[in-house]
mmCIF file of C-alpha atoms and ligand atoms in Angstrom:
data_model
loop_
_atom_site.group_PDB
_atom_site.id
_atom_site.type_symbol
_atom_site.label_atom_id
_atom_site.label_comp_id
_atom_site.label_asym_id
_atom_site.label_seq_id
_atom_site.Cartn_x
_atom_site.Cartn_y
_atom_site.Cartn_z
ATOM 1 C CA UNK A 1 -15.003 21.347 7.348
ATOM 2 C CA UNK A 2 -17.774 19.524 5.369
ATOM 3 C CA UNK A 3 -17.201 18.304 1.858
ATOM 4 C CA UNK A 4 -19.562 21.026 0.476
ATOM 5 C CA UNK A 5 -17.257 23.700 1.672
ATOM 6 C CA UNK A 6 -14.183 22.113 0.068
ATOM 7 C CA UNK A 7 -13.528 23.990 -3.091
ATOM 8 C CA UNK A 8 -10.513 23.086 -5.214
ATOM 9 C CA UNK A 9 -9.373 25.146 -8.300
ATOM 10 C CA UNK A 10 -9.544 23.023 -11.402
ATOM 11 C CA UNK A 11 -7.620 23.415 -14.574
ATOM 12 C CA UNK A 12 -8.253 20.769 -17.131
ATOM 13 C CA UNK A 13 -5.791 19.271 -19.455
ATOM 14 C CA UNK A 14 -6.256 20.189 -23.171
ATOM 15 C CA UNK A 15 -5.842 16.689 -24.452
ATOM 16 C CA UNK A 16 -6.180 13.371 -22.751
ATOM 17 C CA UNK A 17 -3.329 10.868 -23.182
ATOM 18 C CA UNK A 18 -5.509 7.903 -22.390
ATOM 19 C CA UNK A 19 -5.870 6.730 -25.874
ATOM 20 C CA UNK A 20 -2.086 6.327 -26.031
ATOM 21 C CA UNK A 21 -1.993 3.837 -23.187
ATOM 22 C CA UNK A 22 -0.726 0.348 -24.156
ATOM 23 C CA UNK A 23 -3.015 -1.585 -21.844
ATOM 24 C CA UNK A 24 -1.611 -4.958 -22.754
ATOM 25 C CA UNK A 25 1.863 -3.903 -22.035
ATOM 26 C CA UNK A 26 1.601 -1.647 -19.052
ATOM 27 C CA UNK A 27 4.549 -1.275 -16.760
ATOM 28 C CA UNK A 28 3.752 -0.813 -13.072
ATOM 29 C CA UNK A 29 3.651 2.773 -11.937
ATOM 30 C CA UNK A 30 5.192 4.343 -15.017
ATOM 31 C CA UNK A 31 2.148 5.722 -16.819
ATOM 32 C CA UNK A 32 0.291 8.609 -15.270
ATOM 33 C CA UNK A 33 -3.259 10.005 -15.865
ATOM 34 C CA UNK A 34 -3.818 13.491 -17.228
ATOM 35 C CA UNK A 35 -4.275 15.370 -13.834
ATOM 36 C CA UNK A 36 -2.728 15.643 -10.460
ATOM 37 C CA UNK A 37 -3.671 17.389 -7.242
ATOM 38 C CA UNK A 38 -1.491 19.923 -5.318
ATOM 39 C CA UNK A 39 -2.236 21.555 -2.008
ATOM 40 C CA UNK A 40 0.400 23.736 -0.120
ATOM 41 C CA UNK A 41 0.865 24.249 3.624
ATOM 42 C CA UNK A 42 2.370 27.556 4.815
ATOM 43 C CA UNK A 43 1.913 30.032 7.509
ATOM 44 C CA UNK A 44 0.404 27.290 9.799
ATOM 45 C CA UNK A 45 -2.442 26.470 7.409
ATOM 46 C CA UNK A 46 -3.574 24.671 4.323
ATOM 47 C CA UNK A 47 -3.973 26.737 1.315
ATOM 48 C CA UNK A 48 -6.517 26.017 -1.447
ATOM 49 C CA UNK A 49 -6.062 22.789 -3.214
ATOM 50 C CA UNK A 50 -5.758 22.484 -6.926
ATOM 51 C CA UNK A 51 -6.349 20.009 -9.646
ATOM 52 C CA UNK A 52 -4.239 20.628 -12.651
ATOM 53 C CA UNK A 53 -2.746 18.919 -15.711
ATOM 54 C CA UNK A 54 0.040 16.394 -14.695
ATOM 55 C CA UNK A 55 3.257 18.291 -14.833
ATOM 56 C CA UNK A 56 6.747 18.582 -13.394
ATOM 57 C CA UNK A 57 7.207 20.617 -10.190
ATOM 58 C CA UNK A 58 10.165 22.746 -9.657
ATOM 59 C CA UNK A 59 12.043 22.623 -6.430
ATOM 60 C CA UNK A 60 14.732 24.595 -4.453
ATOM 61 C CA UNK A 61 17.997 22.840 -4.146
ATOM 62 C CA UNK A 62 17.837 22.947 -0.457
ATOM 63 C CA UNK A 63 14.281 21.577 -0.272
ATOM 64 C CA UNK A 64 14.162 19.876 3.068
ATOM 65 C CA UNK A 65 12.389 16.708 2.148
ATOM 66 C CA UNK A 66 15.460 15.708 0.051
ATOM 67 C CA UNK A 67 17.987 16.274 2.684
ATOM 68 C CA UNK A 68 16.235 15.117 5.890
ATOM 69 C CA UNK A 69 13.515 12.908 4.613
ATOM 70 C CA UNK A 70 10.288 14.364 6.082
ATOM 71 C CA UNK A 71 8.232 12.508 3.254
ATOM 72 C CA UNK A 72 5.286 10.103 3.575
ATOM 73 C CA UNK A 73 3.013 8.473 1.227
ATOM 74 C CA UNK A 74 -0.167 6.339 0.723
ATOM 75 C CA UNK A 75 -1.308 3.791 -1.892
ATOM 76 C CA UNK A 76 -4.967 2.928 -2.807
ATOM 77 C CA UNK A 77 -6.899 1.872 -5.821
ATOM 78 C CA UNK A 78 -9.946 2.822 -7.823
ATOM 79 C CA UNK A 79 -11.855 0.067 -9.677
ATOM 80 C CA UNK A 80 -14.330 0.078 -12.490
ATOM 81 C CA UNK A 81 -17.383 -1.912 -11.610
ATOM 82 C CA UNK A 82 -19.487 -4.165 -13.863
ATOM 83 C CA UNK A 83 -22.262 -1.576 -14.000
ATOM 84 C CA UNK A 84 -19.709 1.027 -14.958
ATOM 85 C CA UNK A 85 -19.385 2.936 -11.768
ATOM 86 C CA UNK A 86 -16.020 3.811 -10.154
ATOM 87 C CA UNK A 87 -15.208 2.731 -6.633
ATOM 88 C CA UNK A 88 -12.260 3.426 -4.398
ATOM 89 C CA UNK A 89 -11.566 0.864 -1.791
ATOM 90 C CA UNK A 90 -11.509 2.036 1.899
ATOM 91 C CA UNK A 91 -9.946 5.598 1.305
ATOM 92 C CA UNK A 92 -11.043 6.607 4.858
ATOM 93 C CA UNK A 93 -8.497 4.053 6.248
ATOM 94 C CA UNK A 94 -5.801 5.559 4.073
ATOM 95 C CA UNK A 95 -6.701 9.100 5.290
ATOM 96 C CA UNK A 96 -6.349 8.081 8.938
ATOM 97 C CA UNK A 97 -3.040 6.274 8.316
ATOM 98 C CA UNK A 98 -1.698 9.255 6.325
ATOM 99 C CA UNK A 99 -2.545 11.516 9.408
ATOM 100 C CA UNK A 100 -0.805 9.017 11.669
ATOM 101 C CA UNK A 101 2.288 8.952 9.439
ATOM 102 C CA UNK A 102 2.331 12.680 9.191
ATOM 103 C CA UNK A 103 2.105 12.949 13.048
ATOM 104 C CA UNK A 104 5.131 10.615 13.589
ATOM 105 C CA UNK A 105 7.169 12.424 11.000
ATOM 106 C CA UNK A 106 6.358 15.889 12.651
ATOM 107 C CA UNK A 107 4.318 17.069 9.723
ATOM 108 C CA UNK A 108 0.934 18.790 9.426
ATOM 109 C CA UNK A 109 -1.973 16.369 9.214
ATOM 110 C CA UNK A 110 -4.316 16.581 6.072
ATOM 111 C CA UNK A 111 -7.791 16.694 7.425
ATOM 112 C CA UNK A 112 -9.686 13.454 6.461
ATOM 113 C CA UNK A 113 -12.265 15.305 4.511
ATOM 114 C CA UNK A 114 -9.862 17.059 2.360
ATOM 115 C CA UNK A 115 -7.825 13.853 1.670
ATOM 116 C CA UNK A 116 -11.047 11.988 0.726
ATOM 117 C CA UNK A 117 -12.413 14.781 -1.443
ATOM 118 C CA UNK A 118 -9.258 15.461 -3.166
ATOM 119 C CA UNK A 119 -8.943 11.728 -4.277
ATOM 120 C CA UNK A 120 -12.673 11.552 -5.154
ATOM 121 C CA UNK A 121 -12.451 14.654 -7.406
ATOM 122 C CA UNK A 122 -9.287 13.760 -8.991
ATOM 123 C CA UNK A 123 -10.422 10.294 -9.811
ATOM 124 C CA UNK A 124 -13.809 11.606 -11.070
ATOM 125 C CA UNK A 125 -11.911 14.009 -13.562
ATOM 126 C CA UNK A 126 -9.749 11.154 -14.730
ATOM 127 C CA UNK A 127 -12.416 8.476 -14.651
ATOM 128 C CA UNK A 128 -11.760 7.432 -18.254
ATOM 129 C CA UNK A 129 -8.532 6.137 -16.846
ATOM 130 C CA UNK A 130 -10.184 3.595 -14.806
ATOM 131 C CA UNK A 131 -10.537 0.624 -17.137
ATOM 132 C CA UNK A 132 -12.900 -2.459 -16.764
ATOM 133 C CA UNK A 133 -10.074 -4.804 -18.018
ATOM 134 C CA UNK A 134 -9.986 -7.784 -15.503
ATOM 135 C CA UNK A 135 -7.243 -7.253 -12.858
ATOM 136 C CA UNK A 136 -6.595 -3.565 -13.842
ATOM 137 C CA UNK A 137 -7.349 -0.611 -11.570
ATOM 138 C CA UNK A 138 -6.235 3.065 -11.192
ATOM 139 C CA UNK A 139 -3.429 3.157 -8.441
ATOM 140 C CA UNK A 140 -3.744 6.314 -6.400
ATOM 141 C CA UNK A 141 -0.600 7.856 -4.837
ATOM 142 C CA UNK A 142 -1.132 10.646 -2.232
ATOM 143 C CA UNK A 143 2.139 11.982 -0.677
ATOM 144 C CA UNK A 144 3.249 14.863 1.565
ATOM 145 C CA UNK A 145 6.757 16.252 1.738
ATOM 146 C CA UNK A 146 8.667 19.155 3.399
ATOM 147 C CA UNK A 147 9.526 22.047 1.156
ATOM 148 C CA UNK A 148 11.546 24.457 3.374
ATOM 149 C CA UNK A 149 14.400 25.962 1.477
ATOM 150 C CA UNK A 150 16.966 25.560 4.282
ATOM 151 C CA UNK A 151 19.741 23.332 5.167
ATOM 152 C CA UNK A 152 19.189 23.123 8.787
ATOM 153 C CA UNK A 153 17.497 20.172 10.668
ATOM 154 C CA UNK A 154 14.152 21.179 11.996
ATOM 155 C CA UNK A 155 10.515 20.423 11.207
ATOM 156 C CA UNK A 156 9.715 22.244 7.961
ATOM 157 C CA UNK A 157 7.298 25.101 7.949
ATOM 158 C CA UNK A 158 6.197 24.500 4.400
ATOM 159 C CA UNK A 159 4.865 21.300 2.772
ATOM 160 C CA UNK A 160 3.231 20.073 -0.387
ATOM 161 C CA UNK A 161 0.440 17.488 -0.360
ATOM 162 C CA UNK A 162 0.056 16.005 -3.786
ATOM 163 C CA UNK A 163 -1.797 13.073 -5.523
ATOM 164 C CA UNK A 164 -0.964 11.401 -8.695
ATOM 165 C CA UNK A 165 -2.563 8.481 -10.245
ATOM 166 C CA UNK A 166 -1.392 5.556 -12.479
ATOM 167 C CA UNK A 167 -3.293 2.872 -14.393
ATOM 168 C CA UNK A 168 -1.929 -0.647 -13.459
ATOM 169 C CA UNK A 169 -2.584 -4.226 -14.222
ATOM 170 C CA UNK A 170 -1.625 -7.358 -12.002
ATOM 171 C CA UNK A 171 1.323 -6.613 -9.795
ATOM 172 C CA UNK A 172 2.877 -10.106 -9.379
ATOM 173 C CA UNK A 173 2.194 -12.519 -12.272
ATOM 174 C CA UNK A 174 3.567 -15.464 -10.529
ATOM 175 C CA UNK A 175 3.619 -16.791 -6.949
ATOM 176 C CA UNK A 176 6.422 -15.183 -4.934
ATOM 177 C CA UNK A 177 9.629 -16.582 -3.585
ATOM 178 C CA UNK A 178 10.494 -14.979 -0.127
ATOM 179 C CA UNK A 179 13.592 -15.207 2.163
ATOM 180 C CA UNK A 180 13.563 -14.829 5.906
ATOM 181 C CA UNK A 181 16.057 -12.017 6.715
ATOM 182 C CA UNK A 182 18.052 -12.591 9.842
ATOM 183 C CA UNK A 183 20.674 -9.713 9.576
ATOM 184 C CA UNK A 184 18.953 -6.473 8.204
ATOM 185 C CA UNK A 185 16.076 -4.765 9.839
ATOM 186 C CA UNK A 186 13.108 -2.980 8.475
ATOM 187 C CA UNK A 187 11.833 -1.322 11.637
ATOM 188 C CA UNK A 188 12.739 -1.199 15.325
ATOM 189 C CA UNK A 189 10.455 -0.511 18.312
ATOM 190 C CA UNK A 190 10.190 3.083 18.803
ATOM 191 C CA UNK A 191 11.168 3.680 15.189
ATOM 192 C CA UNK A 192 9.089 4.694 12.155
ATOM 193 C CA UNK A 193 8.027 1.315 10.877
ATOM 194 C CA UNK A 194 4.253 1.993 11.348
ATOM 195 C CA UNK A 195 4.484 5.257 9.282
ATOM 196 C CA UNK A 196 4.520 4.976 5.445
ATOM 197 C CA UNK A 197 7.652 7.168 5.635
ATOM 198 C CA UNK A 198 9.693 7.335 2.440
ATOM 199 C CA UNK A 199 13.001 6.393 4.137
ATOM 200 C CA UNK A 200 11.719 3.016 5.210
ATOM 201 C CA UNK A 201 11.433 1.955 1.485
ATOM 202 C CA UNK A 202 14.912 3.514 0.567
ATOM 203 C CA UNK A 203 16.390 1.554 3.438
ATOM 204 C CA UNK A 204 14.882 -1.712 2.392
ATOM 205 C CA UNK A 205 16.404 -1.734 -1.174
ATOM 206 C CA UNK A 206 19.806 -2.910 -0.545
ATOM 207 C CA UNK A 207 18.862 -5.987 1.660
ATOM 208 C CA UNK A 208 16.033 -6.845 -0.812
ATOM 209 C CA UNK A 209 18.631 -6.718 -3.659
ATOM 210 C CA UNK A 210 20.769 -9.232 -1.922
ATOM 211 C CA UNK A 211 18.004 -11.670 -1.814
ATOM 212 C CA UNK A 212 17.028 -11.143 -5.447
ATOM 213 C CA UNK A 213 20.627 -12.191 -6.408
ATOM 214 C CA UNK A 214 19.778 -15.416 -4.853
ATOM 215 C CA UNK A 215 16.587 -15.838 -6.866
ATOM 216 C CA UNK A 216 13.995 -14.510 -4.373
ATOM 217 C CA UNK A 217 11.433 -11.678 -4.962
ATOM 218 C CA UNK A 218 11.282 -10.351 -1.543
ATOM 219 C CA UNK A 219 12.415 -10.591 2.102
ATOM 220 C CA UNK A 220 10.408 -11.601 5.098
ATOM 221 C CA UNK A 221 11.418 -9.059 7.838
ATOM 222 C CA UNK A 222 11.874 -10.290 11.264
ATOM 223 C CA UNK A 223 12.200 -8.292 14.604
ATOM 224 C CA UNK A 224 15.280 -6.103 14.949
ATOM 225 C CA UNK A 225 16.212 -7.329 18.253
ATOM 226 C CA UNK A 226 16.520 -11.103 17.963
ATOM 227 C CA UNK A 227 15.303 -11.846 14.414
ATOM 228 C CA UNK A 228 13.160 -14.606 16.002
ATOM 229 C CA UNK A 229 9.658 -13.257 15.119
ATOM 230 C CA UNK A 230 8.221 -12.566 11.786
ATOM 231 C CA UNK A 231 6.957 -9.170 10.982
ATOM 232 C CA UNK A 232 5.964 -8.585 7.324
ATOM 233 C CA UNK A 233 7.142 -9.316 3.857
ATOM 234 C CA UNK A 234 8.571 -6.691 1.686
ATOM 235 C CA UNK A 235 5.799 -3.977 1.421
ATOM 236 C CA UNK A 236 3.082 -6.549 2.326
ATOM 237 C CA UNK A 237 1.778 -7.762 5.493
ATOM 238 C CA UNK A 238 1.994 -11.576 5.883
ATOM 239 C CA UNK A 239 -0.479 -14.211 6.731
ATOM 240 C CA UNK A 240 -0.040 -17.858 7.310
ATOM 241 C CA UNK A 241 -2.565 -20.829 7.358
ATOM 242 C CA UNK A 242 -1.902 -23.737 9.821
ATOM 243 C CA UNK A 243 -4.691 -26.195 10.707
ATOM 244 C CA UNK A 244 -7.285 -24.178 8.917
ATOM 245 C CA UNK A 245 -6.618 -21.159 10.979
ATOM 246 C CA UNK A 246 -5.147 -17.806 9.662
ATOM 247 C CA UNK A 247 -2.174 -16.527 11.732
ATOM 248 C CA UNK A 248 -0.582 -13.127 11.284
ATOM 249 C CA UNK A 249 1.944 -11.072 13.211
ATOM 250 C CA UNK A 250 0.359 -8.764 15.815
ATOM 251 C CA UNK A 251 0.626 -5.052 15.002
ATOM 252 C CA UNK A 252 0.830 -4.078 18.639
ATOM 253 C CA UNK A 253 4.434 -2.942 18.474
ATOM 254 C CA UNK A 254 5.155 -0.026 16.184
ATOM 255 C CA UNK A 255 7.231 -2.029 13.867
ATOM 256 C CA UNK A 256 4.537 -3.348 11.365
ATOM 257 C CA UNK A 257 2.705 -1.090 8.885
ATOM 258 C CA UNK A 258 -1.015 -1.413 9.657
ATOM 259 C CA UNK A 259 -2.200 -2.688 6.249
ATOM 260 C CA UNK A 260 -5.721 -2.060 5.115
ATOM 261 C CA UNK A 261 -5.728 -5.132 2.862
ATOM 262 C CA UNK A 262 -4.643 -7.524 5.609
ATOM 263 C CA UNK A 263 -7.328 -5.952 7.964
ATOM 264 C CA UNK A 264 -9.887 -6.547 5.296
ATOM 265 C CA UNK A 265 -8.870 -10.042 4.493
ATOM 266 C CA UNK A 266 -8.969 -11.075 8.226
ATOM 267 C CA UNK A 267 -12.415 -9.430 8.585
ATOM 268 C CA UNK A 268 -13.766 -11.362 5.643
ATOM 269 C CA UNK A 269 -12.246 -14.630 7.001
ATOM 270 C CA UNK A 270 -13.646 -14.049 10.419
ATOM 271 C CA UNK A 271 -17.027 -13.396 8.936
ATOM 272 C CA UNK A 272 -16.986 -16.891 7.235
ATOM 273 C CA UNK A 273 -16.188 -18.528 10.507
ATOM 274 C CA UNK A 274 -12.420 -18.919 9.970
ATOM 275 C CA UNK A 275 -10.435 -18.872 13.100
ATOM 276 C CA UNK A 276 -7.884 -15.842 12.962
ATOM 277 C CA UNK A 277 -4.995 -15.407 15.349
ATOM 278 C CA UNK A 278 -2.974 -12.147 15.429
ATOM 279 C CA UNK A 279 -0.139 -12.698 17.688
ATOM 280 C CA UNK A 280 3.589 -13.009 17.713
ATOM 281 C CA UNK A 281 4.746 -15.466 15.075
ATOM 282 C CA UNK A 282 7.937 -17.365 15.487
ATOM 283 C CA UNK A 283 10.197 -18.033 12.623
ATOM 284 C CA UNK A 284 10.842 -21.324 14.034
ATOM 285 C CA UNK A 285 7.019 -22.115 14.094
ATOM 286 C CA UNK A 286 6.724 -21.319 10.417
ATOM 287 C CA UNK A 287 9.838 -23.165 9.332
ATOM 288 C CA UNK A 288 8.829 -26.273 11.215
ATOM 289 C CA UNK A 289 5.286 -26.219 9.757
ATOM 290 C CA UNK A 290 6.751 -25.817 6.287
ATOM 291 C CA UNK A 291 9.029 -28.699 7.044
ATOM 292 C CA UNK A 292 6.386 -31.148 8.314
ATOM 293 C CA UNK A 293 3.750 -30.166 5.796
ATOM 294 C CA UNK A 294 1.385 -28.562 8.141
ATOM 295 C CA UNK A 295 1.884 -24.880 6.622
ATOM 296 C CA UNK A 296 -1.149 -24.959 4.305
ATOM 297 C CA UNK A 297 -0.679 -21.469 2.928
ATOM 298 C CA UNK A 298 1.320 -18.247 3.217
ATOM 299 C CA UNK A 299 0.581 -14.988 1.414
ATOM 300 C CA UNK A 300 1.430 -11.294 1.479
ATOM 301 C CA UNK A 301 -1.517 -8.837 1.652
ATOM 302 C CA UNK A 302 -1.232 -5.307 0.283
ATOM 303 C CA UNK A 303 -2.919 -2.952 -2.075
ATOM 304 C CA UNK A 304 -0.693 -3.658 -5.009
ATOM 305 C CA UNK A 305 -1.394 -7.389 -5.288
ATOM 306 C CA UNK A 306 -4.332 -7.756 -2.952
ATOM 307 C CA UNK A 307 -3.103 -11.311 -2.128
ATOM 308 C CA UNK A 308 0.333 -12.581 -3.249
ATOM 309 C CA UNK A 309 0.595 -16.171 -2.524
ATOM 310 C CA UNK A 310 4.121 -17.459 -1.460
ATOM 311 C CA UNK A 311 5.566 -20.509 -3.374
ATOM 312 C CA UNK A 312 9.015 -20.729 -1.572
ATOM 313 C CA UNK A 313 10.137 -19.629 1.763
ATOM 314 C CA UNK A 314 14.075 -19.375 1.867
ATOM 315 C CA UNK A 315 15.441 -19.944 5.390
ATOM 316 C CA UNK A 316 19.149 -19.946 5.789
ATOM 317 C CA UNK A 317 20.398 -22.337 3.193
ATOM 318 C CA UNK A 318 17.113 -24.089 2.729
ATOM 319 C CA UNK A 319 14.192 -23.527 0.287
ATOM 320 C CA UNK A 320 10.948 -24.595 1.724
ATOM 321 C CA UNK A 321 8.238 -25.317 -0.898
ATOM 322 C CA UNK A 322 4.642 -24.611 -0.043
ATOM 323 C CA UNK A 323 1.572 -26.616 -1.429
ATOM 324 C CA UNK A 324 0.540 -25.951 -5.004
ATOM 325 C CA UNK A 325 -1.764 -22.887 -5.514
ATOM 326 C CA UNK A 326 -4.792 -24.895 -6.591
ATOM 327 C CA UNK A 327 -5.015 -26.476 -3.141
ATOM 328 C CA UNK A 328 -5.104 -23.088 -1.330
ATOM 329 C CA UNK A 329 -8.826 -22.878 -1.175
ATOM 330 C CA UNK A 330 -9.242 -20.219 1.422
ATOM 331 C CA UNK A 331 -6.874 -17.577 0.138
ATOM 332 C CA UNK A 332 -8.107 -18.167 -3.422
ATOM 333 C CA UNK A 333 -11.661 -17.680 -2.224
ATOM 334 C CA UNK A 334 -10.725 -14.508 -0.294
ATOM 335 C CA UNK A 335 -9.027 -13.125 -3.294
ATOM 336 C CA UNK A 336 -11.892 -13.731 -5.578
ATOM 337 C CA UNK A 337 -14.207 -12.326 -3.039
ATOM 338 C CA UNK A 338 -12.388 -9.108 -2.687
ATOM 339 C CA UNK A 339 -12.020 -8.772 -6.385
ATOM 340 C CA UNK A 340 -15.692 -9.415 -6.957
ATOM 341 C CA UNK A 341 -16.657 -6.993 -4.192
ATOM 342 C CA UNK A 342 -14.364 -4.086 -5.494
ATOM 343 C CA UNK A 343 -15.700 -4.654 -8.985
ATOM 344 C CA UNK A 344 -19.436 -4.775 -7.921
ATOM 345 C CA UNK A 345 -20.028 -8.327 -8.933
ATOM 346 C CA UNK A 346 -21.228 -9.146 -5.470
ATOM 347 C CA UNK A 347 -22.926 -7.103 -2.596
ATOM 348 C CA UNK A 348 -20.583 -4.867 -0.768
ATOM 349 C CA UNK A 349 -21.743 -6.271 2.533
ATOM 350 C CA UNK A 350 -18.944 -4.490 4.715
ATOM 351 C CA UNK A 351 -19.516 -1.072 3.079
ATOM 352 C CA UNK A 352 -15.913 -0.829 1.897
ATOM 353 C CA UNK A 353 -16.503 0.686 -1.539
ATOM 354 C CA UNK A 354 -16.421 4.431 -1.712
ATOM 355 C CA UNK A 355 -18.377 5.558 -4.850
ATOM 356 C CA UNK A 356 -16.829 8.397 -6.916
HETATM 357 C C1 LIG B 1 1.730 -0.181 2.409
HETATM 358 C C2 LIG B 1 2.303 -1.260 3.100
HETATM 359 C C3 LIG B 1 1.754 -2.410 3.491
HETATM 360 C C4 LIG B 1 0.273 -2.757 2.915
HETATM 361 O O1 LIG B 1 -0.713 -1.927 3.344
HETATM 362 P P1 LIG B 1 -2.102 -1.780 2.465
HETATM 363 O O2 LIG B 1 -2.876 -0.781 3.095
HETATM 364 O O3 LIG B 1 -2.781 -3.204 2.579
HETATM 365 O O4 LIG B 1 -1.778 -1.423 1.104
HETATM 366 C C5 LIG B 1 2.248 -3.381 4.248
HETATM 367 N N1 LIG B 1 3.412 -3.237 4.617
HETATM 368 C C6 LIG B 1 4.214 -2.149 4.343
HETATM 369 C C7 LIG B 1 5.596 -1.962 4.778
HETATM 370 C C8 LIG B 1 3.689 -1.137 3.590
HETATM 371 O O5 LIG B 1 4.295 -0.068 3.187
#
């Protein structure tokens, strides 16, 4: 299927709500743009997709996604460039990951061309929601869920693929405090950790809340079996810097979400000649480095924050403090570089911007 043959029905909203947005006081993910995308799957095929005014959807009380969790999502962003164009960052990567998540959850895959064109068209129609305010972007949320009207456990025959978008500012305004988790588990080998499956996030809330009571923002997840190896942090991948090298947990096992931000950060670093190691990372190695002062930096990488530098790592009863942010030259430089690339202030030498 080529893009030219993809034909969505389009119904425009009568009035735009964009002028009512309080940009200086924007809560994350609570304000939505004027339109949304909806495409249904039934009878073994995808039906025609539609762009329509943002609205509630009705559901059957037995809708299977609610009962048995066949539900996946993606997250990506559109940016306004300095010469007033709109770019989406690497949507092809999200399309591929969405298809992999669907496969793991026994759901029909959305063809990459449809996924990309649906996002492109929706963002084009709501392009006045992509502001050029520094640090702001339009968060794009594609999701797919099972809609069989049946209380019986089996792969659903019907699904809805939807996309909504939400203008957002900076995700974390301060450096984050994280705690290494040694009891609860995010993902086990053979499980669904690699999929952006809704249930993974529901399951993380209780453990995360416990660490928040102790004054941390997020957990650092460790392997399910021994809690000896670091996996990721909250809903971000994690990267450490020791001796000038960037070190990040390998994604070989299916317990780590394969983040597009981390992949991009490491590609940029490699291009700059920085040594990059993706391998198993022992908790002990990081704790020791933090204690003896060789841990130069640690940060989370994800679409929401791009790079969220870590101020404190909690480990058992200790709080290990990391160096001040000003000294973290490499991550500061990568963050600035990525921001500049997405907003067109510098050349897109990797070809990561997808023009709307
Ligand atoms: C989405 C997500 C990430 C980050 O992925 P990006 O593609 O960089 O946004 C990392 N870990 C988890 C668990 C996630 O859900």
